[in-house]
XYZ file of C-alpha atoms in Angstrom:
681
model
C 13.873 -4.106 -13.569
C 15.466 -7.171 -14.814
C 18.206 -7.148 -17.364
C 18.040 -10.045 -20.018
C 21.826 -11.257 -20.607
C 23.090 -12.258 -24.273
C 22.341 -16.442 -23.360
C 19.091 -15.496 -22.308
C 18.119 -13.601 -25.369
C 19.956 -16.299 -27.649
C 17.710 -18.757 -25.920
C 14.802 -16.842 -26.055
C 15.174 -16.056 -29.723
C 15.658 -19.488 -30.772
C 12.399 -20.699 -28.840
C 10.575 -18.154 -30.559
C 11.883 -19.011 -33.744
C 10.994 -22.923 -33.082
C 7.439 -21.633 -32.047
C 6.989 -19.447 -35.155
C 8.288 -22.257 -37.686
C 5.555 -24.505 -36.210
C 2.537 -22.421 -37.162
C 1.205 -20.111 -40.129
C -1.839 -18.854 -38.120
C -1.275 -14.931 -38.079
C -3.080 -14.639 -34.712
C -0.659 -16.986 -33.204
C 2.253 -15.543 -34.699
C 1.384 -11.875 -33.135
C 0.937 -13.615 -29.752
C 4.374 -15.009 -29.857
C 5.880 -11.738 -31.229
C 4.581 -9.672 -28.450
C 5.355 -12.086 -25.866
C 9.177 -12.078 -26.930
C 8.815 -7.705 -26.895
C 7.472 -8.158 -23.197
C 10.134 -10.657 -22.132
C 13.114 -8.656 -23.912
C 11.932 -5.052 -22.917
C 10.764 -6.392 -19.359
C 7.279 -4.608 -20.055
C 3.891 -5.561 -19.007
C 2.489 -5.299 -22.559
C 3.363 -5.138 -26.037
C 1.636 -4.152 -29.629
C 2.628 -5.511 -33.119
C 0.833 -3.642 -35.855
C 1.087 -4.169 -39.335
C 0.742 -1.114 -42.049
C -1.524 -1.495 -44.826
C -0.325 1.189 -47.518
C -3.780 0.775 -49.623
C -6.017 1.587 -46.502
C -3.522 3.760 -44.246
C -4.609 1.619 -41.400
C -2.507 -0.196 -38.722
C -3.517 -3.842 -38.111
C -2.941 -5.977 -35.166
C -3.802 -9.672 -35.327
C -5.791 -10.544 -32.006
C -8.623 -12.938 -31.469
C -9.762 -10.952 -28.150
C -11.859 -8.067 -27.598
C -9.130 -5.693 -28.000
C -9.139 -3.259 -30.696
C -7.512 -4.595 -33.847
C -7.401 -1.813 -36.531
C -6.177 2.069 -36.223
C -6.777 4.254 -39.331
C -3.689 6.835 -39.756
C -5.682 9.308 -41.777
C -5.963 12.440 -39.912
C -4.897 10.726 -36.641
C -3.693 12.422 -33.816
C -1.684 10.998 -30.881
C 1.860 9.989 -30.212
C 1.497 6.580 -32.233
C 0.388 9.174 -34.878
C 3.458 11.123 -34.265
C 5.673 7.866 -34.809
C 3.669 6.841 -37.986
C 3.909 10.711 -39.896
C 7.652 11.177 -38.725
C 8.736 7.500 -38.692
C 10.646 8.119 -35.607
C 10.809 6.482 -32.382
C 9.883 7.444 -28.974
C 10.080 7.265 -25.139
C 7.250 8.393 -22.983
C 7.427 7.860 -19.683
C 4.560 9.906 -18.593
C 2.277 9.144 -21.550
C -0.793 10.589 -20.356
C 0.880 13.903 -19.517
C 2.252 14.340 -23.218
C 0.463 17.102 -25.334
C 0.100 14.710 -27.948
C -1.523 11.876 -26.024
C -4.985 10.658 -27.415
C -6.361 7.824 -25.559
C -8.257 6.136 -28.152
C -4.936 5.988 -30.384
C -2.355 5.829 -27.726
C -4.131 3.353 -25.088
C -6.702 1.554 -27.389
C -6.882 -1.161 -24.684
C -7.458 1.237 -21.991
C -4.900 -0.232 -19.577
C -4.000 2.237 -16.705
C -1.149 2.954 -18.627
C 2.119 4.904 -17.250
C 5.199 4.575 -19.551
C 5.513 3.652 -23.371
C 8.447 2.981 -25.792
C 7.191 2.835 -29.615
C 9.807 1.981 -32.773
C 8.646 2.334 -36.388
C 9.564 -0.677 -38.538
C 11.434 0.355 -41.759
C 12.654 -1.289 -44.431
C 14.323 0.577 -47.389
C 12.311 3.840 -46.431
C 9.163 2.013 -46.345
C 7.343 1.606 -42.966
C 6.134 -1.883 -42.411
C 4.735 -1.492 -39.016
C 5.231 -0.262 -35.830
C 6.090 -2.167 -32.193
C 5.148 -0.769 -28.743
C 5.942 -1.844 -25.028
C 4.376 -0.470 -22.401
C 3.718 -0.683 -18.672
C 1.190 0.434 -16.372
C 0.718 2.023 -12.903
C 0.521 -1.162 -10.998
C 4.350 -1.883 -12.050
C 6.243 1.284 -13.142
C 9.330 1.463 -15.245
C 10.937 4.085 -16.810
C 12.090 3.230 -20.159
C 15.714 4.731 -21.304
C 17.955 5.265 -24.473
C 19.252 1.602 -23.513
C 15.777 0.006 -23.689
C 15.436 2.231 -27.094
C 18.570 0.560 -28.411
C 17.889 -3.058 -27.385
C 14.098 -2.239 -29.182
C 15.656 -1.084 -32.064
C 18.216 -4.070 -32.327
C 15.205 -6.566 -32.874
C 13.782 -4.219 -35.734
C 15.049 -6.541 -38.591
C 13.711 -9.455 -36.742
C 10.300 -8.153 -36.436
C 10.073 -6.840 -39.974
C 10.610 -10.493 -41.079
C 7.868 -11.631 -39.013
C 5.857 -8.928 -40.737
C 6.673 -10.153 -44.163
C 5.727 -13.944 -43.095
C 2.398 -12.836 -41.983
C 1.708 -10.791 -44.959
C 3.801 -11.721 -48.067
C 2.166 -9.329 -50.185
C 4.036 -6.371 -48.046
C 7.091 -7.417 -50.232
C 7.028 -6.958 -53.727
C 10.403 -9.053 -53.942
C 9.010 -11.709 -51.506
C 10.715 -14.657 -51.634
C 8.922 -17.936 -50.767
C 12.376 -19.020 -48.526
C 11.919 -21.199 -45.353
C 10.817 -18.853 -42.467
C 12.668 -20.792 -39.775
C 16.009 -20.242 -41.738
C 15.301 -16.639 -42.193
C 14.422 -15.849 -38.859
C 17.221 -17.946 -37.357
C 19.657 -15.860 -39.458
C 17.994 -12.674 -38.215
C 17.852 -13.827 -34.854
C 21.767 -14.063 -34.949
C 21.766 -10.711 -35.986
C 19.686 -9.558 -33.106
C 22.146 -11.333 -30.850
C 25.242 -9.705 -32.535
C 23.755 -5.893 -32.179
C 22.637 -6.230 -28.644
C 26.470 -7.317 -27.935
C 27.336 -4.401 -29.570
C 25.196 -2.560 -27.481
C 26.442 -3.930 -24.577
C 30.103 -2.888 -25.561
C 28.935 0.495 -25.446
C 26.888 0.116 -22.110
C 30.405 -1.114 -20.683
C 31.982 2.018 -21.925
C 29.362 4.119 -20.280
C 30.116 2.177 -17.183
C 33.779 3.075 -17.411
C 32.454 6.830 -17.718
C 30.793 6.467 -14.561
C 34.368 4.927 -13.166
C 35.432 8.327 -14.345
C 33.117 10.286 -12.719
C 33.610 8.887 -9.073
C 37.476 9.552 -9.672
C 36.375 13.036 -10.583
C 33.894 13.125 -7.350
C 36.838 11.804 -5.309
C 39.176 14.121 -6.500
C 37.085 17.346 -6.179
C 36.121 16.144 -2.513
C 39.868 16.338 -2.050
C 40.426 19.652 -3.463
C 37.472 21.270 -1.573
C 38.652 19.956 1.986
C 41.900 21.987 1.743
C 39.845 25.098 0.269
C 37.685 25.513 3.355
C 40.864 24.531 5.641
C 42.454 27.561 3.967
C 39.534 29.780 4.122
C 39.115 29.048 7.885
C 42.820 29.965 8.814
C 42.699 33.063 6.393
C 39.709 34.145 8.361
C 42.035 33.579 11.767
C 44.729 35.580 10.344
C 42.405 38.247 9.378
C 41.352 38.905 13.041
C 44.933 39.071 13.926
C 45.976 42.160 11.671
C 45.001 45.724 11.243
C 47.250 46.698 8.299
C 44.788 48.039 5.408
C 47.021 46.610 2.442
C 47.509 43.299 4.083
C 43.987 42.911 4.961
C 43.021 43.449 1.072
C 45.082 40.747 0.347
C 43.513 38.272 2.771
C 39.967 39.453 1.489
C 41.105 38.374 -1.787
C 42.502 35.119 -1.041
C 39.635 34.315 0.963
C 37.122 34.994 -2.139
C 39.615 32.967 -4.334
C 39.138 29.851 -1.613
C 35.174 30.458 -1.566
C 35.093 30.535 -5.270
C 37.147 27.235 -5.584
C 34.540 25.996 -2.568
C 31.380 26.932 -4.918
C 32.900 25.595 -8.063
C 33.965 22.200 -6.698
C 30.242 21.866 -5.202
C 28.783 22.480 -8.457
C 30.653 19.983 -10.056
C 29.572 17.528 -7.373
C 25.948 18.749 -8.121
C 26.365 17.955 -11.560
C 27.826 14.450 -10.780
C 25.584 13.614 -8.042
C 22.277 14.548 -10.772
C 23.618 12.276 -13.232
C 23.716 9.440 -10.525
C 20.506 10.224 -9.060
C 18.498 10.509 -12.219
C 19.862 6.840 -12.998
C 18.940 5.272 -9.907
C 15.966 7.291 -8.850
C 12.982 5.050 -8.865
C 9.084 6.175 -7.665
C 8.394 5.727 -4.209
C 5.206 5.678 -1.945
C 5.032 8.863 0.154
C 2.757 11.248 2.151
C 2.847 14.328 0.259
C 1.716 16.477 2.604
C 4.469 15.788 5.120
C 7.003 15.369 2.302
C 6.420 19.237 1.216
C 5.962 20.341 5.022
C 9.152 18.882 5.737
C 11.181 20.232 3.000
C 9.659 23.762 3.527
C 10.362 24.070 7.076
C 13.886 23.460 6.427
C 13.997 26.940 5.288
C 11.706 28.323 8.404
C 14.844 29.586 10.391
C 16.394 31.208 7.952
C 13.453 32.967 6.762
C 12.785 34.294 9.771
C 16.303 35.527 10.708
C 16.262 37.249 7.227
C 12.904 38.654 8.076
C 11.162 37.226 5.391
C 7.221 36.156 5.376
C 7.566 32.649 4.283
C 4.026 31.486 3.402
C 3.784 27.506 2.959
C 0.494 26.504 1.173
C -0.052 22.654 0.478
C -3.591 21.896 -0.756
C -5.339 20.622 2.110
C -7.381 18.351 -0.004
C -4.302 16.585 -1.229
C -4.629 12.833 -1.333
C -3.032 10.980 1.610
C -0.548 8.622 -0.390
C 0.874 9.330 -3.781
C 3.930 7.604 -5.765
C 6.349 9.969 -7.062
C 10.254 9.931 -7.806
C 10.976 11.705 -4.195
C 15.014 11.865 -4.448
C 15.008 14.153 -7.522
C 11.537 16.004 -6.511
C 13.150 17.044 -3.413
C 16.219 18.375 -4.730
C 14.059 20.593 -7.272
C 11.985 22.038 -4.413
C 15.103 22.642 -2.437
C 16.817 24.259 -5.004
C 13.829 26.488 -6.097
C 13.472 27.360 -2.455
C 16.755 28.313 -1.732
C 16.997 30.465 -4.696
C 14.078 32.242 -3.795
C 15.466 33.040 -0.287
C 19.021 34.062 -1.507
C 17.627 36.730 -4.177
C 14.744 37.923 -2.145
C 16.022 40.938 0.109
C 14.324 41.479 3.891
C 11.170 42.286 4.643
C 9.737 40.801 1.479
C 7.595 37.473 0.684
C 8.015 34.195 -0.875
C 5.055 31.725 -1.495
C 5.603 28.145 -1.841
C 2.155 26.612 -3.096
C 1.555 22.859 -3.911
C -1.824 22.051 -5.776
C -3.264 18.874 -6.572
C -5.728 18.459 -9.623
C -7.757 15.458 -9.418
C -8.825 15.341 -12.944
C -5.621 15.397 -14.202
C -3.743 13.197 -11.127
C -1.063 15.966 -11.325
C 0.777 18.390 -8.843
C 1.176 22.119 -9.613
C 4.386 23.478 -7.575
C 5.127 27.095 -7.498
C 7.680 29.272 -5.917
C 6.907 32.985 -6.016
C 9.224 35.757 -4.684
C 9.651 39.513 -4.324
C 13.375 39.356 -5.187
C 15.589 40.819 -7.813
C 13.816 39.404 -10.682
C 15.260 38.397 -14.465
C 15.164 40.404 -17.429
C 12.860 39.110 -20.592
C 16.165 39.021 -22.501
C 17.870 36.843 -19.668
C 15.207 34.522 -18.974
C 15.937 32.355 -22.528
C 19.037 30.976 -21.177
C 18.549 30.946 -17.387
C 18.024 27.104 -17.349
C 21.194 26.547 -19.223
C 24.156 25.109 -17.374
C 26.460 27.902 -15.719
C 24.268 30.699 -16.674
C 23.040 33.188 -14.103
C 20.671 36.114 -14.528
C 23.488 38.937 -14.418
C 27.085 39.228 -14.800
C 27.783 39.999 -11.375
C 25.428 37.507 -9.550
C 27.778 34.974 -8.574
C 29.857 37.895 -6.985
C 26.859 39.176 -4.910
C 25.070 36.074 -4.005
C 27.384 33.029 -4.803
C 26.673 30.090 -7.011
C 27.720 29.216 -10.444
C 24.298 28.766 -12.213
C 24.177 24.838 -12.271
C 21.245 24.566 -9.937
C 18.381 25.439 -12.476
C 19.690 23.476 -15.288
C 19.614 20.568 -13.084
C 16.286 21.351 -11.688
C 14.976 22.122 -15.249
C 16.424 18.495 -16.249
C 14.903 16.784 -13.092
C 11.441 18.356 -13.931
C 11.515 17.089 -17.522
C 12.477 13.361 -15.857
C 9.474 13.909 -13.822
C 7.314 14.222 -16.935
C 6.912 18.124 -16.413
C 8.537 21.230 -17.756
C 9.993 23.997 -15.447
C 8.635 27.532 -16.308
C 9.419 31.084 -15.189
C 7.656 34.071 -14.965
C 9.795 37.211 -14.056
C 10.198 40.908 -13.964
C 13.116 42.951 -13.156
C 13.218 44.015 -9.708
C 9.959 42.864 -8.950
C 10.420 39.023 -8.334
C 10.151 35.870 -10.356
C 8.033 32.810 -10.115
C 9.278 29.230 -10.823
C 6.440 26.499 -11.423
C 5.603 23.384 -13.030
C 3.134 20.619 -13.389
C 3.979 16.821 -12.944
C 1.904 13.637 -12.934
C 1.764 11.423 -10.039
C 0.415 8.211 -9.232
C -2.391 8.207 -6.311
C -2.470 5.459 -4.051
C -4.921 6.529 -1.547
C -7.180 9.588 -2.787
C -9.313 9.759 0.593
C -8.272 13.421 1.419
C -5.883 14.222 4.352
C -8.234 16.798 5.745
C -12.288 16.118 5.052
C -14.198 19.510 3.995
C -15.731 21.084 7.461
C -19.575 21.836 7.544
C -20.192 24.252 10.431
C -22.921 26.221 10.447
C -22.039 28.026 13.709
C -18.308 28.478 13.513
C -17.400 32.076 13.587
C -13.621 32.863 13.197
C -11.704 36.029 13.957
C -8.357 37.033 13.317
C -6.446 39.229 15.123
C -3.487 40.727 13.574
C -1.807 44.227 12.306
C -0.578 45.511 9.001
C 2.591 43.315 9.281
C 0.591 40.390 9.115
C -1.624 41.019 6.279
C 0.406 38.304 3.871
C 0.465 35.402 6.521
C -2.928 36.190 7.268
C -4.210 35.809 3.591
C -2.592 32.342 3.514
C -4.279 31.304 6.659
C -7.786 32.477 5.511
C -6.983 30.643 2.120
C -6.540 27.196 4.067
C -9.549 28.168 6.125
C -11.671 28.742 3.108
C -10.304 25.717 1.620
C -11.246 23.672 4.330
C -15.049 24.174 4.132
C -15.601 27.869 6.212
C -16.816 30.521 3.924
C -15.768 34.112 3.859
C -18.733 35.733 5.916
C -17.968 33.457 8.799
C -14.340 34.894 8.786
C -13.289 38.399 10.405
C -10.228 40.076 10.450
C -9.482 42.865 13.054
C -6.702 44.852 14.604
C -8.557 45.546 17.699
C -10.164 43.246 20.222
C -12.822 45.342 20.840
C -13.815 45.145 16.999
C -14.273 41.210 17.483
C -17.704 40.134 16.602
C -19.622 38.923 19.969
C -20.607 35.615 18.773
C -16.816 34.882 17.695
C -16.478 30.980 18.507
C -12.695 30.461 17.521
C -9.927 33.040 17.372
C -6.622 33.589 15.685
C -4.322 35.922 17.377
C -0.925 37.094 16.280
C 1.980 36.545 18.676
C 2.562 40.774 19.321
C -1.456 41.385 19.479
C -1.640 38.720 22.540
C -2.468 40.023 26.099
C -4.207 39.266 28.943
C -7.383 40.942 27.693
C -7.548 38.577 24.687
C -6.744 35.329 26.911
C -9.217 36.557 29.456
C -11.942 37.047 26.689
C -11.315 33.614 25.316
C -11.566 31.865 28.798
C -14.535 33.956 29.462
C -16.454 32.965 26.635
C -14.885 29.694 26.259
C -13.330 30.825 22.670
C -10.958 28.634 20.950
C -7.550 30.159 20.785
C -4.606 30.082 18.363
C -1.633 31.953 18.587
C 0.539 32.580 15.591
C 4.368 32.923 16.650
C 5.809 35.837 14.531
C 9.424 35.586 16.085
C 10.755 31.886 15.481
C 10.581 29.392 18.422
C 9.939 32.149 20.737
C 6.907 30.854 22.242
C 8.065 27.241 23.249
C 5.584 25.861 25.636
C 3.631 23.009 26.192
C -0.442 23.265 25.370
C -1.103 21.351 28.545
C 0.399 24.729 30.395
C -1.597 27.042 28.361
C -5.306 27.402 26.920
C -4.286 28.047 23.498
C -2.575 26.396 20.661
C 0.920 27.958 18.956
C 1.749 27.390 15.440
C 4.669 29.307 13.463
C 3.970 31.745 10.691
C 7.239 30.396 8.850
C 6.159 26.982 8.943
C 3.508 24.433 7.768
C 0.756 24.594 10.268
C -2.690 23.508 8.157
C -2.986 19.972 10.700
C -3.250 22.471 13.906
C -5.204 24.881 11.927
C -7.783 22.241 10.929
C -7.956 20.708 14.469
C -9.073 24.475 16.038
C -11.780 24.700 13.336
C -13.242 21.352 13.218
C -13.473 21.009 17.070
C -12.445 17.512 16.293
C -11.976 15.346 19.294
C -8.882 12.917 18.625
C -9.342 9.269 19.247
C -7.192 8.386 22.273
C -5.342 5.231 21.812
C -3.041 3.222 23.700
C -0.443 1.238 21.972
C 0.877 -2.113 24.396
C 4.069 -4.015 22.525
C 7.401 -5.027 23.898
C 8.716 -4.662 20.527
C 9.801 -0.838 19.918
C 9.809 -1.539 15.960
C 6.291 -2.427 16.086
C 5.440 0.574 18.300
C 6.941 3.074 15.873
C 5.250 1.405 12.937
C 1.619 1.718 14.692
C 2.295 4.703 16.067
C 3.021 6.573 12.648
C 0.386 4.933 11.037
C -2.305 5.983 13.810
C -0.726 9.542 13.953
C -1.386 10.236 10.248
C -5.102 9.383 11.274
C -5.205 12.246 13.882
C -5.058 9.979 16.731
C -3.571 10.930 20.109
C -1.108 7.956 20.705
C 0.472 6.825 23.804
C 2.365 3.807 24.603
C 3.689 1.062 27.027
C 6.035 -1.899 26.897
C 5.003 -4.023 29.876
C 1.823 -5.430 30.902
C 1.417 -3.746 34.481
C 2.122 -0.535 32.986
C -0.239 -0.973 30.532
C -3.049 -1.704 33.057
C -2.018 1.213 35.155
C -2.330 3.541 32.281
C -5.572 2.199 30.986
C -7.243 2.486 34.606
C -5.737 6.011 35.521
C -7.039 7.208 32.369
C -10.418 6.217 33.428
C -10.100 7.664 36.615
C -8.900 11.223 35.308
C -12.227 10.610 33.431
C -9.862 10.620 29.779
C -10.321 7.196 28.973
C -8.727 5.455 25.896
C -11.053 4.852 23.061
C -8.842 2.013 21.829
C -6.051 -0.370 22.760
C -3.620 -2.551 20.623
C -2.043 -4.697 22.617
C 0.170 -7.828 22.114
C -0.713 -11.032 23.852
C 2.799 -12.013 24.842
C 3.628 -9.058 27.256
C 6.343 -8.440 30.012
C 5.468 -8.731 33.729
C 1.819 -9.560 32.651
C 0.432 -11.158 29.671
C -1.726 -9.040 27.270
C -4.916 -11.312 27.960
C -4.611 -10.849 31.473
C -4.452 -7.192 31.342
C -7.540 -6.874 29.142
C -9.772 -9.353 31.125
C -8.645 -7.360 34.199
C -9.465 -4.013 32.966
C -12.766 -5.631 31.416
C -13.890 -6.372 35.191
C -12.594 -2.918 35.981
C -14.975 -1.145 33.514
C -17.816 -3.365 34.710
C -17.218 -1.895 38.448
C -17.191 1.632 37.017
C -19.901 1.142 34.348
C -17.935 3.148 31.935
C -18.041 2.814 27.857
C -15.832 -0.422 27.386
C -12.693 0.321 25.457
C -12.453 -1.214 21.695
C -9.497 -3.900 22.371
C -7.577 -5.185 19.248
C -5.091 -8.254 19.608
C -1.887 -7.507 17.518
C -0.220 -11.035 18.283
C 1.055 -12.915 15.632
C -0.723 -16.039 17.283
C -4.375 -15.511 15.805
C -5.942 -18.312 17.638
C -6.254 -16.942 20.999
C -8.663 -19.382 22.426
C -12.046 -18.481 24.027
C -10.299 -16.114 26.405
C -9.355 -13.804 23.835
C -12.153 -14.010 21.774
C -14.160 -13.073 24.673
C -12.230 -10.128 25.763
C -10.829 -8.592 22.317
C -13.147 -7.280 19.616
C -10.699 -7.673 16.920
C -7.360 -9.579 16.192
C -5.138 -8.029 13.380
C -2.203 -10.479 13.467
C 1.354 -9.879 12.712
C 2.853 -8.604 10.376
C 0.216 -5.851 9.923
C 0.118 -3.429 7.498
C -1.433 0.439 7.134
C -4.518 -1.017 5.535
C -5.095 -3.699 8.252
C -4.438 -0.934 11.017
C -6.978 1.830 9.193
C -9.553 -1.036 8.925
C -9.717 -1.052 12.748
C -9.949 2.652 13.235
C -13.054 2.818 10.785
C -14.661 0.484 13.421
C -14.693 3.347 15.921
C -14.036 6.439 14.498
């Protein structure tokens, strides 16, 4: 976001003052003032309200169809909160605020995201209220710097209010408006200059933090080296007393390491909060990638790790991914650290369409936290018990940082826990939905019968799988869990079998009856194989598997696509877009290889459905490839492939128009590619 400098501010205030001098029309004055606020605050919209004490109404001078007055009698909302308390406020996730009331806080029905409000107070009297806001089309997070800048403008805005409504000021003097505003504009510039001085001192603090960070790094390196040498020395000695001293020294070195790590975390968190901006992500992939970081450790510790990511999640959202990732990683890491072997951890992400918000929870069966200790658990350097750092490590900074991050995201980190019974950390945060099309379309299948072959150790994992299947559209009476293959329903069409239940009888039955088989790996990475070599698919119970589960029960035939381009970047971009749409993608980087692949696929009776083809290719031009293949198709009598030209040259002449079905040109984007898919899928 842009920052207005002092010279620009002076020019802007001078220009505004001149414009105000030239008119006595209140509607024009209001428009000029709101434009000034938008420019100074780098916002999209602004409102300039003037308070009428006799009627308790906020008035806004506008000629359009927007709301012009709001009564404050018995009113609710963040605007009313500002009115009642005569205090400013920053609301970066306005719709998620408890006090939010659309009719008051968003009277113009904007798709509002962030709002900053400042009361105009003169001698303890409320003169009016000024606001600036942005929509989800142009997200900006207001901060204290913005508030200081806004407050610096208050005296100037108050004098504008007096000029519009002289009766507001009992002792109003008929002085030359331009002189009055010019004096006040100079005052604004002085206050902003003071504010900038404070900001520069803040930047000095940032420099100090950078020095601290570098120093801490320098401390941690020899501490780690010391620990390593102590371990080597420990292996060479057998004297009990010396070994005890070495052990004590190792603990000290480890403590230095943990303490410096915590300091770096705190410095890093301050920086991340300043630079973090919302970005567009695929939420399912985002959360699955985070969760699977822990899969191997969960397996080693024999913890049942259930990952549930709402299968009806939107495909694309906008969120501050850096700080959200740190929160989720910290909470899952804590759950892992404090949960004994043979217990369960559930990671749950759900989407609320009505509120456009995410609900995220991490539930463990760990050591738990007492009611008394829960009151302070989110404070810095606080841990649940005095000996926690000795037993489990850490300094207690993680939850404090995570709590602040969640607040920055527009939510509140909460806790439910019971000593020796486990803990649940959870929060809701608002998100901006870019593409609401669900990643998985609900399945409507009247013939599907799903069996789950398991033992008692698989109960928690099987419940998670069943939850996915139900949410994908399969009703309970079509899901049958059994412990013996003999108990499977005779009309079974799909089978999920846990690794240690898999045997020749199971494989033989599925092959004989043409049953779709999916095997759940229980020991991490113990079933490494190619699906082409076996007649079943493998998922890990410790990882994210909803996509492969969906493929199994939907019997969805993936669209087979060939991408032909000599630019590896174009190939990677296209491939990433298409694989998100459950397409089977293959590639070629020259014309001869492309033609060979196209012909071979037809001969193997597994033809491509679509081909994305660049016209300018090595060895054989793209137009020659497609024209030759069209002749081959006619000779074989096969269904014609759907061909898309992805060349920058959109005017390909008669030959290209004859053989290609579409041309998307370059540079292409996700929306363009999706449109091509909808032509055939």
